[in-house]
mmCIF file of C-alpha atoms and ligand atoms in Angstrom:
data_model
loop_
_atom_site.group_PDB
_atom_site.id
_atom_site.type_symbol
_atom_site.label_atom_id
_atom_site.label_comp_id
_atom_site.label_asym_id
_atom_site.label_seq_id
_atom_site.Cartn_x
_atom_site.Cartn_y
_atom_site.Cartn_z
ATOM 1 C CA UNK F 347 -9.593 5.183 -8.886
ATOM 2 C CA UNK F 348 -13.187 4.059 -9.479
ATOM 3 C CA UNK F 349 -13.567 1.590 -6.636
ATOM 4 C CA UNK F 350 -16.977 0.266 -7.716
ATOM 5 C CA UNK F 351 -15.507 -0.892 -11.030
ATOM 6 C CA UNK F 352 -12.556 -2.309 -9.149
ATOM 7 C CA UNK F 353 -14.692 -4.627 -7.019
ATOM 8 C CA UNK F 354 -16.479 -6.256 -9.962
ATOM 9 C CA UNK F 355 -17.526 -9.853 -9.256
ATOM 10 C CA UNK F 356 -16.421 -9.768 -5.613
ATOM 11 C CA UNK F 357 -18.451 -6.668 -4.665
ATOM 12 C CA UNK F 358 -21.030 -8.622 -2.646
ATOM 13 C CA UNK F 359 -18.381 -10.633 -0.812
ATOM 14 C CA UNK F 360 -16.530 -7.423 -0.021
ATOM 15 C CA UNK F 361 -19.683 -6.308 1.819
ATOM 16 C CA UNK F 362 -19.287 -9.392 4.030
ATOM 17 C CA UNK F 363 -15.667 -8.376 4.679
ATOM 18 C CA UNK F 364 -16.751 -4.826 5.534
ATOM 19 C CA UNK F 365 -19.404 -6.151 7.902
ATOM 20 C CA UNK F 366 -16.819 -8.304 9.686
ATOM 21 C CA UNK F 367 -14.424 -5.353 9.994
ATOM 22 C CA UNK F 368 -17.252 -3.206 11.368
ATOM 23 C CA UNK F 369 -18.200 -5.949 13.822
ATOM 24 C CA UNK F 370 -14.616 -6.107 15.096
ATOM 25 C CA UNK F 371 -14.235 -2.362 15.422
ATOM 26 C CA UNK F 372 -17.537 -1.763 17.150
ATOM 27 C CA UNK F 373 -17.319 -4.633 19.658
ATOM 28 C CA UNK F 374 -15.937 -2.589 22.500
ATOM 29 C CA UNK F 375 -17.484 -1.251 25.657
ATOM 30 C CA UNK F 376 -15.097 1.696 25.773
ATOM 31 C CA UNK F 377 -17.168 4.669 24.501
ATOM 32 C CA UNK F 378 -14.098 6.680 23.462
ATOM 33 C CA UNK F 379 -12.628 3.760 21.540
ATOM 34 C CA UNK F 380 -15.981 3.174 19.879
ATOM 35 C CA UNK F 381 -16.014 6.821 18.831
ATOM 36 C CA UNK F 382 -12.549 6.561 17.251
ATOM 37 C CA UNK F 383 -13.302 3.267 15.511
ATOM 38 C CA UNK F 384 -16.559 4.685 14.168
ATOM 39 C CA UNK F 385 -14.535 7.623 12.853
ATOM 40 C CA UNK F 386 -12.258 5.156 11.024
ATOM 41 C CA UNK F 387 -15.201 3.202 9.616
ATOM 42 C CA UNK F 388 -16.779 6.442 8.384
ATOM 43 C CA UNK F 389 -13.888 7.130 5.983
ATOM 44 C CA UNK F 390 -12.762 3.778 4.646
ATOM 45 C CA UNK F 391 -9.908 3.191 2.204
ATOM 46 C CA UNK F 392 -10.164 1.491 -1.154
ATOM 47 C CA UNK F 393 -10.064 -2.034 0.315
ATOM 48 C CA UNK F 394 -7.522 -3.138 -2.294
ATOM 49 C CA UNK F 395 -5.982 -5.925 -0.239
ATOM 50 C CA UNK F 396 -9.222 -7.745 0.632
ATOM 51 C CA UNK F 397 -10.388 -7.366 -2.971
ATOM 52 C CA UNK F 398 -7.199 -9.053 -4.179
ATOM 53 C CA UNK F 399 -7.595 -11.848 -1.638
ATOM 54 C CA UNK F 400 -11.189 -12.507 -2.744
ATOM 55 C CA UNK F 401 -10.274 -12.304 -6.421
ATOM 56 C CA UNK F 402 -7.362 -14.705 -6.013
ATOM 57 C CA UNK F 403 -9.656 -17.228 -4.354
ATOM 58 C CA UNK F 404 -12.337 -16.913 -6.994
ATOM 59 C CA UNK F 405 -9.798 -17.174 -9.840
ATOM 60 C CA UNK F 406 -8.838 -20.601 -8.573
ATOM 61 C CA UNK F 407 -12.245 -21.780 -7.366
ATOM 62 C CA UNK F 408 -14.405 -20.077 -10.016
ATOM 63 C CA UNK F 409 -17.732 -21.698 -9.366
ATOM 64 C CA UNK F 410 -17.624 -21.961 -5.593
ATOM 65 C CA UNK F 411 -19.147 -19.468 -3.172
ATOM 66 C CA UNK F 412 -16.484 -17.684 -1.126
ATOM 67 C CA UNK F 413 -16.242 -19.416 2.266
ATOM 68 C CA UNK F 414 -16.150 -17.610 5.607
ATOM 69 C CA UNK F 415 -12.452 -18.368 6.200
ATOM 70 C CA UNK F 416 -11.559 -16.302 3.112
ATOM 71 C CA UNK F 417 -13.738 -13.440 4.375
ATOM 72 C CA UNK F 418 -11.932 -13.656 7.733
ATOM 73 C CA UNK F 419 -8.499 -13.477 6.127
ATOM 74 C CA UNK F 420 -9.562 -10.640 3.817
ATOM 75 C CA UNK F 421 -10.840 -8.690 6.849
ATOM 76 C CA UNK F 422 -7.648 -9.501 8.776
ATOM 77 C CA UNK F 423 -5.508 -8.164 5.921
ATOM 78 C CA UNK F 424 -7.473 -4.927 5.793
ATOM 79 C CA UNK F 425 -7.318 -4.423 9.563
ATOM 80 C CA UNK F 426 -3.583 -4.903 9.588
ATOM 81 C CA UNK F 427 -3.310 -2.478 6.672
ATOM 82 C CA UNK F 428 -5.382 0.035 8.692
ATOM 83 C CA UNK F 429 -3.062 -0.494 11.663
ATOM 84 C CA UNK F 430 -0.003 0.070 9.489
ATOM 85 C CA UNK F 431 -1.477 3.331 8.161
ATOM 86 C CA UNK F 432 -2.225 4.678 11.638
ATOM 87 C CA UNK F 433 1.384 4.009 12.614
ATOM 88 C CA UNK F 434 2.697 5.229 9.239
ATOM 89 C CA UNK F 435 0.934 8.560 9.765
ATOM 90 C CA UNK F 436 2.670 8.945 13.113
ATOM 91 C CA UNK F 437 6.022 8.044 11.542
ATOM 92 C CA UNK F 438 5.428 10.452 8.614
ATOM 93 C CA UNK F 439 3.888 13.268 10.711
ATOM 94 C CA UNK F 440 0.939 13.125 8.309
ATOM 95 C CA UNK F 441 -2.054 15.200 9.333
ATOM 96 C CA UNK F 442 -4.638 14.078 6.776
ATOM 97 C CA UNK F 443 -5.749 10.686 5.461
ATOM 98 C CA UNK F 444 -8.983 9.817 3.655
ATOM 99 C CA UNK F 445 -9.687 13.557 3.609
ATOM 100 C CA UNK F 446 -9.936 13.779 7.375
ATOM 101 C CA UNK F 447 -7.490 14.431 10.230
ATOM 102 C CA UNK F 448 -5.357 11.396 11.100
ATOM 103 C CA UNK F 449 -5.862 9.591 14.393
ATOM 104 C CA UNK F 450 -2.738 11.023 16.007
ATOM 105 C CA UNK F 451 -3.658 14.540 14.873
ATOM 106 C CA UNK F 452 -7.105 14.255 16.428
ATOM 107 C CA UNK F 453 -6.420 12.142 19.521
ATOM 108 C CA UNK F 454 -2.626 12.228 19.950
ATOM 109 C CA UNK F 455 0.101 9.640 19.563
ATOM 110 C CA UNK F 456 -0.764 8.259 22.976
ATOM 111 C CA UNK F 457 -3.957 6.972 21.350
ATOM 112 C CA UNK F 458 -2.695 6.272 17.824
ATOM 113 C CA UNK F 459 0.027 3.894 18.940
ATOM 114 C CA UNK F 460 -2.081 1.531 21.074
ATOM 115 C CA UNK F 461 -4.964 1.813 18.582
ATOM 116 C CA UNK F 462 -2.659 0.495 15.847
ATOM 117 C CA UNK F 463 -1.632 -2.423 18.048
ATOM 118 C CA UNK F 464 -5.301 -2.991 18.915
ATOM 119 C CA UNK F 465 -6.152 -3.305 15.205
ATOM 120 C CA UNK F 466 -3.283 -5.767 14.776
ATOM 121 C CA UNK F 467 -4.800 -7.831 17.576
ATOM 122 C CA UNK F 468 -8.236 -7.840 15.908
ATOM 123 C CA UNK F 469 -6.517 -8.989 12.748
ATOM 124 C CA UNK F 470 -4.743 -11.802 14.633
ATOM 125 C CA UNK F 471 -8.047 -12.974 16.053
ATOM 126 C CA UNK F 472 -9.574 -13.314 12.599
ATOM 127 C CA UNK F 473 -6.490 -15.136 11.318
ATOM 128 C CA UNK F 474 -6.883 -17.563 14.228
ATOM 129 C CA UNK F 475 -10.567 -18.028 13.339
ATOM 130 C CA UNK F 476 -9.626 -18.948 9.773
ATOM 131 C CA UNK F 477 -7.444 -21.713 11.251
ATOM 132 C CA UNK F 478 -4.913 -22.168 8.491
ATOM 133 C CA UNK F 479 -1.314 -22.452 9.669
ATOM 134 C CA UNK F 480 0.208 -21.795 6.264
ATOM 135 C CA UNK F 481 -1.685 -18.517 5.945
ATOM 136 C CA UNK F 482 -0.801 -17.560 9.534
ATOM 137 C CA UNK F 483 2.884 -18.207 8.872
ATOM 138 C CA UNK F 484 2.802 -16.131 5.705
ATOM 139 C CA UNK F 485 0.973 -13.203 7.292
ATOM 140 C CA UNK F 486 3.236 -13.113 10.343
ATOM 141 C CA UNK F 487 6.256 -13.045 8.018
ATOM 142 C CA UNK F 488 4.566 -10.248 6.064
ATOM 143 C CA UNK F 489 4.079 -8.055 9.145
ATOM 144 C CA UNK F 490 7.723 -8.543 10.095
ATOM 145 C CA UNK F 491 8.900 -7.497 6.617
ATOM 146 C CA UNK F 492 6.446 -4.585 6.446
ATOM 147 C CA UNK F 493 7.849 -3.216 9.721
ATOM 148 C CA UNK F 494 11.393 -3.682 8.413
ATOM 149 C CA UNK F 495 10.408 -1.707 5.309
ATOM 150 C CA UNK F 496 8.904 1.123 7.349
ATOM 151 C CA UNK F 497 11.998 1.262 9.593
ATOM 152 C CA UNK F 498 14.364 1.032 6.665
ATOM 153 C CA UNK F 499 12.672 4.049 5.085
ATOM 154 C CA UNK F 500 13.171 6.002 8.304
ATOM 155 C CA UNK F 501 16.837 4.949 8.465
ATOM 156 C CA UNK F 502 17.350 6.214 4.898
ATOM 157 C CA UNK F 503 15.760 9.613 5.498
ATOM 158 C CA UNK F 504 17.957 12.476 4.377
ATOM 159 C CA UNK F 505 20.287 10.109 2.535
ATOM 160 C CA UNK F 506 20.520 11.712 -0.878
ATOM 161 C CA UNK F 507 22.737 8.850 -2.060
ATOM 162 C CA UNK F 508 19.925 6.326 -1.890
ATOM 163 C CA UNK F 509 20.063 4.173 -5.010
ATOM 164 C CA UNK F 510 17.337 2.536 -7.083
ATOM 165 C CA UNK F 511 18.032 -0.935 -5.755
ATOM 166 C CA UNK F 512 17.585 0.106 -2.139
ATOM 167 C CA UNK F 513 14.529 2.203 -3.001
ATOM 168 C CA UNK F 514 12.865 -0.765 -4.715
ATOM 169 C CA UNK F 515 13.672 -3.006 -1.760
ATOM 170 C CA UNK F 516 11.906 -0.570 0.584
ATOM 171 C CA UNK F 517 8.841 -0.646 -1.691
ATOM 172 C CA UNK F 518 8.860 -4.404 -1.795
ATOM 173 C CA UNK F 519 8.963 -4.576 1.984
ATOM 174 C CA UNK F 520 6.603 -1.810 3.032
ATOM 175 C CA UNK F 521 3.956 -2.282 0.336
ATOM 176 C CA UNK F 522 4.341 -5.048 -2.226
ATOM 177 C CA UNK F 523 4.617 -7.910 0.230
ATOM 178 C CA UNK F 524 1.147 -7.240 1.628
ATOM 179 C CA UNK F 525 -0.345 -7.198 -1.886
ATOM 180 C CA UNK F 526 1.492 -10.453 -2.632
ATOM 181 C CA UNK F 527 0.251 -11.983 0.616
ATOM 182 C CA UNK F 528 -3.335 -10.937 -0.072
ATOM 183 C CA UNK F 529 -3.255 -12.842 -3.369
ATOM 184 C CA UNK F 530 -1.261 -15.740 -1.968
ATOM 185 C CA UNK F 531 -3.601 -16.230 1.015
ATOM 186 C CA UNK F 532 -6.676 -16.307 -1.223
ATOM 187 C CA UNK F 533 -4.896 -18.849 -3.413
ATOM 188 C CA UNK F 534 -3.789 -21.040 -0.496
ATOM 189 C CA UNK F 535 -7.328 -21.103 0.906
ATOM 190 C CA UNK F 536 -8.673 -22.327 -2.428
ATOM 191 C CA UNK F 537 -6.494 -25.413 -2.180
ATOM 192 C CA UNK F 538 -4.578 -24.366 -5.293
ATOM 193 C CA UNK F 539 -1.432 -26.061 -6.556
ATOM 194 C CA UNK F 540 1.908 -24.577 -5.534
ATOM 195 C CA UNK F 541 2.377 -23.285 -9.048
ATOM 196 C CA UNK F 542 -0.974 -21.475 -9.124
ATOM 197 C CA UNK F 543 -0.442 -19.988 -5.656
ATOM 198 C CA UNK F 544 2.999 -18.720 -6.690
ATOM 199 C CA UNK F 545 1.641 -17.193 -9.895
ATOM 200 C CA UNK F 546 -0.872 -15.201 -7.856
ATOM 201 C CA UNK F 547 1.712 -14.228 -5.249
ATOM 202 C CA UNK F 548 4.004 -12.854 -7.951
ATOM 203 C CA UNK F 549 1.147 -11.048 -9.679
ATOM 204 C CA UNK F 550 0.294 -9.456 -6.302
ATOM 205 C CA UNK F 551 3.902 -8.423 -5.811
ATOM 206 C CA UNK F 552 3.969 -6.698 -9.213
ATOM 207 C CA UNK F 553 0.686 -4.924 -8.464
ATOM 208 C CA UNK F 554 2.073 -3.722 -5.139
ATOM 209 C CA UNK F 555 5.221 -2.331 -6.754
ATOM 210 C CA UNK F 556 3.141 -0.691 -9.457
ATOM 211 C CA UNK F 557 0.810 0.791 -6.881
ATOM 212 C CA UNK F 558 3.528 2.232 -4.643
ATOM 213 C CA UNK F 559 5.459 3.690 -7.577
ATOM 214 C CA UNK F 560 2.285 5.427 -8.785
ATOM 215 C CA UNK F 561 1.695 6.599 -5.206
ATOM 216 C CA UNK F 562 5.197 8.079 -5.098
ATOM 217 C CA UNK F 563 4.582 9.870 -8.392
ATOM 218 C CA UNK F 564 1.228 11.156 -7.137
ATOM 219 C CA UNK F 565 2.924 12.384 -3.961
ATOM 220 C CA UNK F 566 4.736 14.779 -6.280
ATOM 221 C CA UNK F 567 2.153 15.665 -8.931
ATOM 222 C CA UNK F 568 -1.206 14.609 -7.472
ATOM 223 C CA UNK F 569 -3.664 16.822 -5.615
ATOM 224 C CA UNK F 570 -4.520 16.693 -1.921
ATOM 225 C CA UNK F 571 -8.196 16.269 -2.706
ATOM 226 C CA UNK F 572 -8.046 13.264 -5.020
ATOM 227 C CA UNK F 573 -5.460 11.557 -2.839
ATOM 228 C CA UNK F 574 -7.162 12.409 0.435
ATOM 229 C CA UNK F 575 -3.724 13.128 1.868
ATOM 230 C CA UNK F 576 -1.156 15.889 1.632
ATOM 231 C CA UNK F 577 1.040 16.019 -1.447
ATOM 232 C CA UNK F 578 4.795 16.340 -0.851
ATOM 233 C CA UNK F 579 4.586 14.604 2.504
ATOM 234 C CA UNK F 580 7.308 12.010 1.744
ATOM 235 C CA UNK F 581 9.715 14.676 0.579
ATOM 236 C CA UNK F 582 9.192 16.836 3.646
ATOM 237 C CA UNK F 583 10.305 13.875 5.724
ATOM 238 C CA UNK F 584 13.546 13.634 3.734
ATOM 239 C CA UNK F 585 12.391 10.587 1.778
ATOM 240 C CA UNK F 586 13.866 10.304 -1.683
ATOM 241 C CA UNK F 587 11.286 8.687 -3.908
ATOM 242 C CA UNK F 588 11.577 7.499 -7.492
ATOM 243 C CA UNK F 589 10.897 10.834 -9.278
ATOM 244 C CA UNK F 590 13.712 12.484 -7.313
ATOM 245 C CA UNK F 591 16.029 9.517 -7.841
ATOM 246 C CA UNK F 592 15.449 9.836 -11.589
ATOM 247 C CA UNK F 593 15.944 13.601 -11.455
ATOM 248 C CA UNK F 594 19.246 13.306 -9.575
ATOM 249 C CA UNK F 595 20.456 10.843 -12.163
ATOM 250 C CA UNK F 596 19.985 13.228 -15.037
ATOM 251 C CA UNK F 597 21.366 16.404 -13.436
ATOM 252 C CA UNK F 598 24.889 17.619 -14.222
ATOM 253 C CA UNK F 599 27.256 16.945 -11.321
ATOM 254 C CA UNK F 600 27.349 20.473 -9.888
ATOM 255 C CA UNK F 601 23.571 20.792 -9.903
ATOM 256 C CA UNK F 602 23.199 17.289 -8.516
ATOM 257 C CA UNK F 603 25.448 18.119 -5.563
ATOM 258 C CA UNK F 604 23.540 21.313 -4.924
ATOM 259 C CA UNK F 605 20.226 19.458 -4.895
ATOM 260 C CA UNK F 606 21.611 16.696 -2.713
ATOM 261 C CA UNK F 607 22.628 19.279 -0.146
ATOM 262 C CA UNK F 608 19.154 20.831 -0.322
ATOM 263 C CA UNK F 609 17.483 17.444 0.140
ATOM 264 C CA UNK F 610 19.630 16.738 3.168
ATOM 265 C CA UNK F 611 18.753 20.115 4.670
ATOM 266 C CA UNK F 612 15.074 19.015 4.619
ATOM 267 C CA UNK F 613 14.040 22.569 3.986
ATOM 268 C CA UNK F 614 10.346 22.633 3.092
ATOM 269 C CA UNK F 615 10.801 25.361 0.475
ATOM 270 C CA UNK F 616 13.138 23.099 -1.434
ATOM 271 C CA UNK F 617 10.190 20.986 -2.499
ATOM 272 C CA UNK F 618 8.653 23.625 -4.749
ATOM 273 C CA UNK F 619 12.052 24.453 -6.255
ATOM 274 C CA UNK F 620 12.776 20.819 -6.980
ATOM 275 C CA UNK F 621 9.263 20.330 -8.267
ATOM 276 C CA UNK F 622 9.744 22.934 -10.996
ATOM 277 C CA UNK F 623 13.025 21.315 -11.952
ATOM 278 C CA UNK F 624 11.380 17.924 -11.908
ATOM 279 C CA UNK F 625 8.530 18.951 -14.170
ATOM 280 C CA UNK F 626 11.015 20.324 -16.692
ATOM 281 C CA UNK F 627 12.915 17.039 -16.710
ATOM 282 C CA UNK F 628 12.166 13.522 -17.962
ATOM 283 C CA UNK F 629 12.168 12.162 -14.395
ATOM 284 C CA UNK F 630 8.386 11.741 -14.129
ATOM 285 C CA UNK F 631 8.161 9.923 -17.434
ATOM 286 C CA UNK F 632 11.096 7.703 -16.474
ATOM 287 C CA UNK F 633 9.443 6.903 -13.144
ATOM 288 C CA UNK F 634 6.176 6.004 -14.854
ATOM 289 C CA UNK F 635 8.081 3.816 -17.297
ATOM 290 C CA UNK F 636 9.662 1.927 -14.444
ATOM 291 C CA UNK F 637 6.270 1.451 -12.842
ATOM 292 C CA UNK F 638 4.674 0.325 -16.074
ATOM 293 C CA UNK F 639 7.257 -2.443 -16.416
ATOM 294 C CA UNK F 640 5.412 -4.233 -13.619
ATOM 295 C CA UNK F 641 2.146 -4.263 -15.585
ATOM 296 C CA UNK F 642 3.293 -6.777 -18.153
ATOM 297 C CA UNK F 643 4.986 -8.860 -15.471
ATOM 298 C CA UNK F 644 1.752 -9.019 -13.475
ATOM 299 C CA UNK F 645 -0.182 -10.025 -16.596
ATOM 300 C CA UNK F 646 2.383 -12.676 -17.505
ATOM 301 C CA UNK F 647 1.948 -14.326 -14.107
ATOM 302 C CA UNK F 648 -1.833 -14.216 -14.444
ATOM 303 C CA UNK F 649 -1.683 -15.675 -17.949
ATOM 304 C CA UNK F 650 -0.611 -19.014 -16.481
ATOM 305 C CA UNK F 651 -4.050 -19.401 -14.829
ATOM 306 C CA UNK F 652 -7.081 -20.955 -16.466
ATOM 307 C CA UNK F 653 -9.660 -18.600 -17.967
ATOM 308 C CA UNK F 654 -12.461 -17.423 -15.707
ATOM 309 C CA UNK F 655 -14.512 -14.239 -15.254
ATOM 310 C CA UNK F 656 -12.491 -13.506 -12.097
ATOM 311 C CA UNK F 657 -9.228 -13.835 -13.968
ATOM 312 C CA UNK F 658 -10.542 -11.405 -16.608
ATOM 313 C CA UNK F 659 -11.491 -9.029 -13.839
ATOM 314 C CA UNK F 660 -8.062 -9.406 -12.224
ATOM 315 C CA UNK F 661 -6.493 -8.386 -15.545
ATOM 316 C CA UNK F 662 -8.848 -5.400 -15.685
ATOM 317 C CA UNK F 663 -7.700 -4.430 -12.164
ATOM 318 C CA UNK F 664 -4.095 -4.372 -13.403
ATOM 319 C CA UNK F 665 -5.182 -1.881 -16.084
ATOM 320 C CA UNK F 666 -6.979 0.235 -13.479
ATOM 321 C CA UNK F 667 -3.738 0.431 -11.513
ATOM 322 C CA UNK F 668 -1.972 1.466 -14.701
ATOM 323 C CA UNK F 669 -4.460 4.303 -15.144
ATOM 324 C CA UNK F 670 -3.114 5.913 -11.954
ATOM 325 C CA UNK F 671 -0.062 6.939 -13.942
ATOM 326 C CA UNK F 672 -2.249 9.108 -16.133
ATOM 327 C CA UNK F 673 -3.546 11.335 -13.343
HETATM 328 C C1 IPE N 1115 -1.798 3.471 1.200
HETATM 329 O O1 IPE N 1115 -2.415 2.373 0.609
HETATM 330 C C2 IPE N 1115 -0.405 3.114 1.525
HETATM 331 C C3 IPE N 1115 0.370 2.750 0.327
HETATM 332 C C4 IPE N 1115 0.791 1.560 0.104
HETATM 333 C C5 IPE N 1115 0.668 3.799 -0.631
HETATM 334 P P1 IPE N 1115 -3.876 2.486 -0.022
HETATM 335 O O2 IPE N 1115 -3.913 3.626 -0.972
HETATM 336 O O3 IPE N 1115 -4.258 1.151 -0.533
HETATM 337 O O4 IPE N 1115 -4.725 2.819 1.259
HETATM 338 P P2 IPE N 1115 -6.272 3.077 1.430
HETATM 339 O O5 IPE N 1115 -6.980 2.795 0.146
HETATM 340 O O6 IPE N 1115 -6.377 4.493 1.820
HETATM 341 O O7 IPE N 1115 -6.654 2.152 2.511
HETATM 342 C C1 IPE N 1116 2.786 3.570 3.418
HETATM 343 O O1 IPE N 1116 3.759 4.198 2.749
HETATM 344 C C2 IPE N 1116 3.142 2.107 3.485
HETATM 345 C C3 IPE N 1116 2.690 1.482 4.716
HETATM 346 C C4 IPE N 1116 1.732 1.916 5.444
HETATM 347 C C5 IPE N 1116 3.390 0.317 5.174
HETATM 348 P P1 IPE N 1116 3.663 5.774 2.505
HETATM 349 O O2 IPE N 1116 4.004 6.524 3.728
HETATM 350 O O3 IPE N 1116 4.474 6.056 1.305
HETATM 351 O O4 IPE N 1116 2.125 5.936 2.122
HETATM 352 P P2 IPE N 1116 1.153 7.148 2.340
HETATM 353 O O5 IPE N 1116 1.524 8.159 1.303
HETATM 354 O O6 IPE N 1116 1.327 7.636 3.718
HETATM 355 O O7 IPE N 1116 -0.208 6.578 2.080
HETATM 356 MG MG1 MG N 1117 2.912 7.886 4.823
HETATM 357 MG MG1 MG N 1118 5.589 6.258 5.109
#
């Protein structure tokens, strides 16, 4: 994903968000903590959630400069995303993120767990600074649902009977809600009508679903280098993602039962066997099709907004997300 192209008209404001994140992470007198936070700042993510927050605001307030409270919320959303990733890597036993060892791999879980909570607290502080109760209420609900999604995924590990409905609900909770909230918060802070704010929230939801489905496909067919994390990680943890759900659906019963037993055994060698089977099937194409269905839905929600350069860019972002399916 070409992040420069992704930032478009909000690139300069994203620099303000980055500066605020850096300020938060470097304002500590603990040398060791400063070292770890500097390590995190040295390998940043794509900043998708703050970008969506800024874009949502500028779609609805096209000619206004982006105020500090929007920058604070955008930074808060990114810091809570960073916190969720540090904890997610513990939960998933993931050793690499952003092409470098994860926090728990380098400094142990004893550090990764409180560091995640610490980042949540920095996020809370910025939400308080933005002083908008509606946004606070929405973000606190979002964190609750995100945690439910992460736990739900753990509870479903090794369950080879997971169905599409439950899989999609996990995605909605662990990923899509934060995308929706990023857009919704930007919209709320612009003083938008309920209808406009809802249109952006729904567009964010669709983008989040699209993004996680493409991530689940890339976890099967992507490369470690482009992803910056290890391919096959979800599967090794007994997580049945969309490509495998689609594969199971098209297998004859005897083969399906055999594969279900293999999935439940969580044997690492099973992954390469299933992968060959998967590539010979229509499961990847079916998964991409399901993901692509969210593209039009996202665009339909955006089409209800008035024209503006930011809206055009938002539509272009949807297409950039779509391009992830072509990797
Ligand atoms: C990673 O999200 C977690 C998922 C929802 C798949 P991102 O891909 O947005 O994380 P960054 O860019 O590394 O921060
Ligand atoms: C991450 O989900 C979602 C959250 C952090 C809430 P995954 O576990 O599927 O994402 P990656 O592959 O580690 O980025
Ligand atoms: Mg993970
Ligand atoms: Mg996970």
